[in-house]
Amino acid sequence: MRSFGYASARDSADAVRLADRTPGAAFIAGGTDLLNLMKDGVQHHRHLVDVNKLDLARVTESASGLRIGGLARMRQVAEHHAVRARFPVLAEALLASASPQVRNMATIGGNLLQRTRCGYFRDIGSACNKRVPGSGCSALQGWNRGHAVLGGSESCIATHPSDLAVALTALDASVHVLGPGGTRRIPVGEFYRLPGDTPQIETSLRPAELITAVEVPRHPTATRSRYLKLRDRATFEFAVVSVAAALDLRGHFVRDIRLAFGGIGTKPWRSAEAEAELRGKNLTVERVEQAGRVLVRGAVPRQDNEFKVELVQRALAELVLGLGGLR
Amino acid sequence: MTGLVGRPVARVDGRAKVTGAARYPADNPVPGALHGFLVTSEVAKGEVTDIDTSAALAHPGVVAVLTHRDMPRLTVPSFPYPKGFIPMQDTVIHHVGQPVAIVVAQTVEQAQEAATLVAVRYRTERPRVVIDDAAGAPYLPPPFRNRPNEFKRGDATAALAGAEVRVEARYSSPARHHNPIEPHATTAQWDGDRLTLHETTQGVHFTKSTIATAFALPADNVRVVAPYLGGGFGAKGPTWSHTMINAAAARILRRPVRLVLSRAQMYTMAGHRAEFRQQIRLGATRAGKLTALLSTTIAQLSNTEESIFNSSESARLLYDCPNLHVRQEGVRLDVATSSYMRSPEMTAHFGLETALDELGWALDLDPVELRRRNHTEFNQETGQRFGSKHLLKCYDMASEAFGWSQRKRRPGATKDGDEYVGWGMATEMHTFGAMPSTASVTVGPDGKVVLRIGTQDIGTGTYTIISQIVADAMGVPLDVIQAHIGDTALPVAGLSAASATIASVSGPVDRAARAARDAVVGLAVADERSPLFAVPADEVETRHGHLIHTRNRQRRDSYGAVVSRAGKPVEATGSGPNLPGLSYGVVFAEVRVHARLGSVRVTRVVTAHDIGRVMNRRTARGQVIGGVTWGIGHALMEHTVYDRNSGRVVNPNLSTYLVPVCADAPPELEALFVDEPDPGSTALGARGFGETPITGVPAAIGNAIYHATGRRVRDLPITQDKLL
Ligand SMILES: Cc1cc2nc3c(=O)[nH]c(=O)nc-3n(C[C@H](O)[C@H](O)[C@H](O)COP(=O)(O)OP(=O)(O)OC[C@H]3O[C@@H](n4cnc5c(N)ncnc54)[C@H](O)[C@@H]3O)c2cc1C
Ligand code: SF4
């Protein structure tokens, strides 16, 4: 790890000012990802701006929905009564993430900006376009069991590891930021970018922009929402495949549905096409299977991750049929 | 007799460990110590063509950056040094992660940062690192420490050809790493040509001789200290090259230097379980009697060492079979050398116990019954009858406790909600070693007893058990006993590996303690000032620290009083022959497999073991819990991934190399013991047991998955994608 400077910001404006003024600066919140990346030499920052003192940790509920401060801790959000009662997919996605110790430290803003778990990205001895643009992608011809089957390019096929982001994608959340140019509100669907030939650019965040809050709109689907995460050990692991589903049902009739997926795409994956197979119709096993086939249309499996194409369809069926009372 | 041996005595070092009072090797403050950090090879094969150390040398706090140009010439020790070469003696690169330079600085942080500034240039070639990519055909390596790699009995090929029933299958398991929580750490301190090492080692005396050989020093110039160990699992059995490089740096700089490996470095510098293939062919009669057993294994070897660690003892010794052919082959690859990892014998045992399950299904014979029909009371190689073997009793105890008789004789027959339920079993067996050991016991004028023996406690409970032995042998309470271990200044004892510690140290400790007791009794009965004066020694009983005349219990003395009158401490030593042997058992497992998602949970495990006398129920049970959990890891998740293009380990961290977490451990675990002292034991009736309770676990789980689903997975780990 290289030495770095450190300053603790007083408030949001101060944080943005400090970050803007110092080239190569980064915010540090819980530090649960950033410090690992710095220790492993994956990222270098000459300066860290500590945002832990900012008054951005509140979770509030209003008529329009939920507002989660960018510095709220994962544990705090997962335990919040309004989250558990009216946005259960969020609580489930958070509780399925990391470990209690990590969740005590880790923040919502940091969670959305955590970097991929692609082993080549985190090993500075390996070629990786995301870490060193133009150096090549070791995963394409290497070990890619954990990698994406959707949204990849010949530059990068890494998944985004956040479970929370998958749930927020299903809930049509948006990210509030404060930057040198003022505030912006970015729908989560536009927040993450596909790798294309610039996999080093993962989000639409601009330099020195601070995540101040995440807003989750109230919606009839949100209360009947769930998260299913499949992985290689019982807990404390990233998703092999995950599904967030939110469903507005009357009897078996699907008035509305939102579906998002983790582990299969290079960003949290929303499938409007799969939703369309189910919206405005009665929920049946056949329709759910059809939605699964539509979801993976165009999937590009690689040597080690072909199974994800099948597994995600089964996970989708499991979750949606369970939510619909058919399983 | 206070009778502590056999009881579930709590760990005597438990409090020190949980309060932080226990000093692990890297905790020991060494005044003036500098900090080293290794720069390691990024490439798997080739040569270092240039190393530019100038930027690192200019970094604040850096004292030196040493490369092959600076290293003294060292002698490559033979076993137990399993690497075959010492890095930084020349420019050749044999594997990724091979040390190429050591940065030494005032602080760890400075050394680590400066290490990133060392610029190394390589000439590189494309490596071959996995068995599939091996250049040549597998070959039979020469005998390893006089043990051949091929074993034959009868005519296995002919017997197989003529067998009524045959099973033939191939099994595989990936490379795996030990991952003790405590990283490898070494601190070297020279005084002239005398060296002291604070070392994370499973064998202080083995490290001493390895290092003395490497540096061409008289053995007694080297002292190695390791009072506690934060896990080893075999990784800290050998002494590795980082210890030599660090000691060389300390010698060059004339300052103590401490080096701690990073987690990632532990994946290339301290051994691993070799990637492994196995072909098993079984021939049997329709009644289920084995007539032929052929096992050919292939292990991933390095280019510098050809020792086979994943050996096939169970194929050779466990079952009655007149015709046997075992071949332990290898292929040479551009990888770091493998070594032994907690139950090396488990690796090949997985194939044997899975093949037997397959034979059971082929014969429509219960797998326990199949094993009973092939049970033997005779050592298959020497023809001698085992003095004590209660494996049949293990089958009885565990199958009864598990409820095995309720098992459905059809795969996929039990479903509970969304999950298929399956039951499987496997026999367990492991050899144990025994190494020459000597103990010394001293009684002080305060009645305190000091036990000194150069063994170690690698977390298995050595401190506790040797204290129990002394308490019983001398008739003193546990709290007057102080055990000193983990230091070569203490009497010589063996390595804590090969399940050998209890088998090696119990006898010598007991003899030393009894000799000390007899010496104190002798002093008492010869001393006019003692209430026991002139009492025949064999009429003196020792209890709770007192010496008591058995015919007149009013006449009593105490250890403290006798020794204080004698004016000097009483010391006695004990040593003697130790015998290796075999421990047995059985494991039954219940799994639940999700019908549509393929995810596996291990929900219930029952084991029964024959390990001779159980010295301490608590530590023995701890060993079973650890073994079962470890077996679950090997069955379901653990897997070191090599990038086939670069030779690099892709998952060198605990976030992507998955080991089981608490939620993976079975909610129900019952550990039963036969607890019959082995009359042939040189260790108070006990046998070695460290590794036995993992050996059958992966096969039992795989067999249970077959019973649950009808799917046979022969390649570990059994991840859910293999069960879709
Ligand atoms: C062992 C382990 C297991 C894990 N398992 C999971 C899992 O299963 N699922 C999952 O979703 N996650 C998992 N994580 C990731 C974890 O959730 C993230 O590390 C955590 O959420 C990051 O939050 P933080 O506050 O610690 O961020 P930091 O590490 O402090 O920062 C991360 C990044 O975000 C930036 N940043 C932080 N806050 C802000 C802000 N307010 N505005 C702008 N930029 C900001 C930082 O500059 C940095 O680039 C795991 C992590 C670990 C260590
Ligand atoms: S998949 Fe992306 S992150 Fe992984 S090696 Fe390729 S470019 Fe790097």
PDB file of N, CA, C and O in Angstrom, chain B residues 120-155:
ATOM      1  N   VAL B 120      11.189  -5.452 -11.571  1.00  0.00           N
ATOM      2  CA  VAL B 120      11.822  -6.705 -11.989  1.00  0.00           C
ATOM      3  C   VAL B 120      11.482  -6.969 -13.443  1.00  0.00           C
ATOM      4  O   VAL B 120      10.332  -6.837 -13.851  1.00  0.00           O
ATOM      5  N   ARG B 121      12.482  -7.314 -14.208  1.00  0.00           N
ATOM      6  CA  ARG B 121      12.222  -7.706 -15.607  1.00  0.00           C
ATOM      7  C   ARG B 121      12.492  -9.193 -15.781  1.00  0.00           C
ATOM      8  O   ARG B 121      13.408  -9.743 -15.159  1.00  0.00           O
ATOM      9  N   TYR B 122      11.657  -9.821 -16.603  1.00  0.00           N
ATOM     10  CA  TYR B 122      11.752 -11.275 -16.775  1.00  0.00           C
ATOM     11  C   TYR B 122      11.867 -11.646 -18.246  1.00  0.00           C
ATOM     12  O   TYR B 122      11.337 -10.950 -19.106  1.00  0.00           O
ATOM     13  N   ARG B 123      12.523 -12.744 -18.488  1.00  0.00           N
ATOM     14  CA  ARG B 123      12.336 -13.460 -19.745  1.00  0.00           C
ATOM     15  C   ARG B 123      11.338 -14.556 -19.400  1.00  0.00           C
ATOM     16  O   ARG B 123      11.530 -15.290 -18.426  1.00  0.00           O
ATOM     17  N   THR B 124      10.250 -14.617 -20.135  1.00  0.00           N
ATOM     18  CA  THR B 124       9.236 -15.573 -19.684  1.00  0.00           C
ATOM     19  C   THR B 124       8.787 -16.522 -20.776  1.00  0.00           C
ATOM     20  O   THR B 124       8.839 -16.215 -21.962  1.00  0.00           O
ATOM     21  N   GLU B 125       8.362 -17.686 -20.334  1.00  0.00           N
ATOM     22  CA  GLU B 125       7.826 -18.704 -21.242  1.00  0.00           C
ATOM     23  C   GLU B 125       6.430 -19.054 -20.772  1.00  0.00           C
ATOM     24  O   GLU B 125       6.115 -18.904 -19.600  1.00  0.00           O
ATOM     25  N   ARG B 126       5.631 -19.578 -21.675  1.00  0.00           N
ATOM     26  CA  ARG B 126       4.281 -19.972 -21.281  1.00  0.00           C
ATOM     27  C   ARG B 126       4.361 -21.173 -20.331  1.00  0.00           C
ATOM     28  O   ARG B 126       4.987 -22.186 -20.631  1.00  0.00           O
ATOM     29  N   PRO B 127       3.714 -21.050 -19.182  1.00  0.00           N
ATOM     30  CA  PRO B 127       3.812 -22.139 -18.195  1.00  0.00           C
ATOM     31  C   PRO B 127       2.748 -23.210 -18.413  1.00  0.00           C
ATOM     32  O   PRO B 127       1.766 -23.002 -19.123  1.00  0.00           O
ATOM     33  N   ARG B 128       2.968 -24.333 -17.785  1.00  0.00           N
ATOM     34  CA  ARG B 128       1.939 -25.383 -17.699  1.00  0.00           C
ATOM     35  C   ARG B 128       1.714 -25.619 -16.222  1.00  0.00           C
ATOM     36  O   ARG B 128       2.661 -25.941 -15.496  1.00  0.00           O
ATOM     37  N   VAL B 129       0.489 -25.448 -15.779  1.00  0.00           N
ATOM     38  CA  VAL B 129       0.246 -25.507 -14.335  1.00  0.00           C
ATOM     39  C   VAL B 129      -0.825 -26.497 -13.894  1.00  0.00           C
ATOM     40  O   VAL B 129      -0.906 -26.815 -12.714  1.00  0.00           O
ATOM     41  N   VAL B 130      -1.652 -26.954 -14.817  1.00  0.00           N
ATOM     42  CA  VAL B 130      -2.680 -27.926 -14.403  1.00  0.00           C
ATOM     43  C   VAL B 130      -2.438 -29.252 -15.108  1.00  0.00           C
ATOM     44  O   VAL B 130      -1.787 -29.306 -16.161  1.00  0.00           O
ATOM     45  N   ILE B 131      -2.955 -30.322 -14.523  1.00  0.00           N
ATOM     46  CA  ILE B 131      -2.656 -31.672 -15.019  1.00  0.00           C
ATOM     47  C   ILE B 131      -3.034 -31.797 -16.491  1.00  0.00           C
ATOM     48  O   ILE B 131      -2.287 -32.392 -17.279  1.00  0.00           O
ATOM     49  N   ASP B 132      -4.150 -31.202 -16.871  1.00  0.00           N
ATOM     50  CA  ASP B 132      -4.581 -31.289 -18.271  1.00  0.00           C
ATOM     51  C   ASP B 132      -3.546 -30.741 -19.245  1.00  0.00           C
ATOM     52  O   ASP B 132      -3.525 -31.131 -20.412  1.00  0.00           O
ATOM     53  N   ASP B 133      -2.737 -29.808 -18.782  1.00  0.00           N
ATOM     54  CA  ASP B 133      -1.780 -29.158 -19.678  1.00  0.00           C
ATOM     55  C   ASP B 133      -0.384 -29.788 -19.624  1.00  0.00           C
ATOM     56  O   ASP B 133       0.537 -29.298 -20.280  1.00  0.00           O
ATOM     57  N   ALA B 134      -0.224 -30.838 -18.822  1.00  0.00           N
ATOM     58  CA  ALA B 134       1.118 -31.402 -18.632  1.00  0.00           C
ATOM     59  C   ALA B 134       1.733 -31.792 -19.967  1.00  0.00           C
ATOM     60  O   ALA B 134       1.043 -32.275 -20.869  1.00  0.00           O
ATOM     61  N   ALA B 135       3.028 -31.568 -20.064  1.00  0.00           N
ATOM     62  CA  ALA B 135       3.710 -31.830 -21.323  1.00  0.00           C
ATOM     63  C   ALA B 135       3.815 -33.324 -21.600  1.00  0.00           C
ATOM     64  O   ALA B 135       3.455 -33.812 -22.659  1.00  0.00           O
ATOM     65  N   GLY B 136       4.287 -34.064 -20.632  1.00  0.00           N
ATOM     66  CA  GLY B 136       4.503 -35.495 -20.870  1.00  0.00           C
ATOM     67  C   GLY B 136       3.438 -36.327 -20.187  1.00  0.00           C
ATOM     68  O   GLY B 136       2.547 -35.812 -19.516  1.00  0.00           O
ATOM     69  N   ALA B 137       3.534 -37.620 -20.383  1.00  0.00           N
ATOM     70  CA  ALA B 137       2.609 -38.531 -19.720  1.00  0.00           C
ATOM     71  C   ALA B 137       2.966 -38.590 -18.234  1.00  0.00           C
ATOM     72  O   ALA B 137       4.108 -38.316 -17.853  1.00  0.00           O
ATOM     73  N   PRO B 138       1.997 -38.953 -17.403  1.00  0.00           N
ATOM     74  CA  PRO B 138       2.299 -39.149 -15.980  1.00  0.00           C
ATOM     75  C   PRO B 138       3.382 -40.223 -15.819  1.00  0.00           C
ATOM     76  O   PRO B 138       3.466 -41.141 -16.632  1.00  0.00           O
ATOM     77  N   TYR B 139       4.206 -40.072 -14.808  1.00  0.00           N
ATOM     78  CA  TYR B 139       5.278 -41.040 -14.591  1.00  0.00           C
ATOM     79  C   TYR B 139       5.288 -41.460 -13.128  1.00  0.00           C
ATOM     80  O   TYR B 139       4.648 -40.841 -12.286  1.00  0.00           O
ATOM     81  N   LEU B 140       6.026 -42.520 -12.868  1.00  0.00           N
ATOM     82  CA  LEU B 140       6.117 -43.033 -11.511  1.00  0.00           C
ATOM     83  C   LEU B 140       7.358 -42.442 -10.851  1.00  0.00           C
ATOM     84  O   LEU B 140       8.475 -42.817 -11.200  1.00  0.00           O
ATOM     85  N   PRO B 141       7.195 -41.522  -9.926  1.00  0.00           N
ATOM     86  CA  PRO B 141       8.381 -40.917  -9.304  1.00  0.00           C
ATOM     87  C   PRO B 141       9.131 -41.937  -8.447  1.00  0.00           C
ATOM     88  O   PRO B 141       8.547 -42.934  -8.008  1.00  0.00           O
ATOM     89  N   PRO B 142      10.395 -41.691  -8.222  1.00  0.00           N
ATOM     90  CA  PRO B 142      11.184 -42.600  -7.384  1.00  0.00           C
ATOM     91  C   PRO B 142      10.638 -42.608  -5.958  1.00  0.00           C
ATOM     92  O   PRO B 142       9.885 -41.720  -5.577  1.00  0.00           O
ATOM     93  N   PRO B 143      11.017 -43.606  -5.185  1.00  0.00           N
ATOM     94  CA  PRO B 143      10.510 -43.692  -3.813  1.00  0.00           C
ATOM     95  C   PRO B 143      10.755 -42.395  -3.052  1.00  0.00           C
ATOM     96  O   PRO B 143      11.757 -41.710  -3.261  1.00  0.00           O
ATOM     97  N   PHE B 144       9.817 -42.071  -2.214  1.00  0.00           N
ATOM     98  CA  PHE B 144       9.887 -40.869  -1.395  1.00  0.00           C
ATOM     99  C   PHE B 144      10.204 -41.308   0.029  1.00  0.00           C
ATOM    100  O   PHE B 144       9.443 -42.049   0.630  1.00  0.00           O
ATOM    101  N   ARG B 145      11.333 -40.884   0.540  1.00  0.00           N
ATOM    102  CA  ARG B 145      11.802 -41.308   1.864  1.00  0.00           C
ATOM    103  C   ARG B 145      11.680 -42.823   2.008  1.00  0.00           C
ATOM    104  O   ARG B 145      11.064 -43.330   2.943  1.00  0.00           O
ATOM    105  N   ASN B 146      12.240 -43.523   1.036  1.00  0.00           N
ATOM    106  CA  ASN B 146      12.275 -44.987   1.029  1.00  0.00           C
ATOM    107  C   ASN B 146      10.923 -45.641   0.824  1.00  0.00           C
ATOM    108  O   ASN B 146      10.800 -46.861   0.886  1.00  0.00           O
ATOM    109  N   ARG B 147       9.866 -44.837   0.629  1.00  0.00           N
ATOM    110  CA  ARG B 147       8.568 -45.471   0.380  1.00  0.00           C
ATOM    111  C   ARG B 147       8.298 -45.460  -1.113  1.00  0.00           C
ATOM    112  O   ARG B 147       8.298 -44.410  -1.739  1.00  0.00           O
ATOM    113  N   PRO B 148       8.073 -46.647  -1.673  1.00  0.00           N
ATOM    114  CA  PRO B 148       7.852 -46.713  -3.112  1.00  0.00           C
ATOM    115  C   PRO B 148       6.517 -46.095  -3.499  1.00  0.00           C
ATOM    116  O   PRO B 148       5.653 -45.883  -2.656  1.00  0.00           O
ATOM    117  N   ASN B 149       6.364 -45.816  -4.770  1.00  0.00           N
ATOM    118  CA  ASN B 149       5.106 -45.286  -5.271  1.00  0.00           C
ATOM    119  C   ASN B 149       4.283 -46.329  -6.015  1.00  0.00           C
ATOM    120  O   ASN B 149       3.291 -46.004  -6.633  1.00  0.00           O
ATOM    121  N   GLU B 150       4.759 -47.564  -5.965  1.00  0.00           N
ATOM    122  CA  GLU B 150       3.970 -48.629  -6.585  1.00  0.00           C
ATOM    123  C   GLU B 150       3.892 -49.803  -5.621  1.00  0.00           C
ATOM    124  O   GLU B 150       4.892 -50.169  -4.993  1.00  0.00           O
ATOM    125  N   PHE B 151       2.706 -50.357  -5.490  1.00  0.00           N
ATOM    126  CA  PHE B 151       2.492 -51.486  -4.582  1.00  0.00           C
ATOM    127  C   PHE B 151       1.683 -52.551  -5.307  1.00  0.00           C
ATOM    128  O   PHE B 151       0.692 -52.242  -5.963  1.00  0.00           O
ATOM    129  N   LYS B 152       2.138 -53.789  -5.161  1.00  0.00           N
ATOM    130  CA  LYS B 152       1.427 -54.879  -5.813  1.00  0.00           C
ATOM    131  C   LYS B 152       1.241 -56.023  -4.832  1.00  0.00           C
ATOM    132  O   LYS B 152       2.125 -56.310  -4.013  1.00  0.00           O
ATOM    133  N   ARG B 153       0.083 -56.656  -4.961  1.00  0.00           N
ATOM    134  CA  ARG B 153      -0.190 -57.849  -4.165  1.00  0.00           C
ATOM    135  C   ARG B 153      -0.958 -58.773  -5.092  1.00  0.00           C
ATOM    136  O   ARG B 153      -1.859 -58.314  -5.801  1.00  0.00           O
ATOM    137  N   GLY B 154      -0.619 -60.023  -5.134  1.00  0.00           N
ATOM    138  CA  GLY B 154      -1.333 -60.953  -6.007  1.00  0.00           C
ATOM    139  C   GLY B 154      -1.258 -60.505  -7.451  1.00  0.00           C
ATOM    140  O   GLY B 154      -0.296 -59.871  -7.874  1.00  0.00           O
ATOM    141  N   ASP B 155      -2.310 -60.832  -8.213  1.00  0.00           N
ATOM    142  CA  ASP B 155      -2.355 -60.429  -9.625  1.00  0.00           C
ATOM    143  C   ASP B 155      -3.664 -59.680  -9.861  1.00  0.00           C
ATOM    144  O   ASP B 155      -4.705 -60.275 -10.165  1.00  0.00           O
TER     145      ASP B 155
END
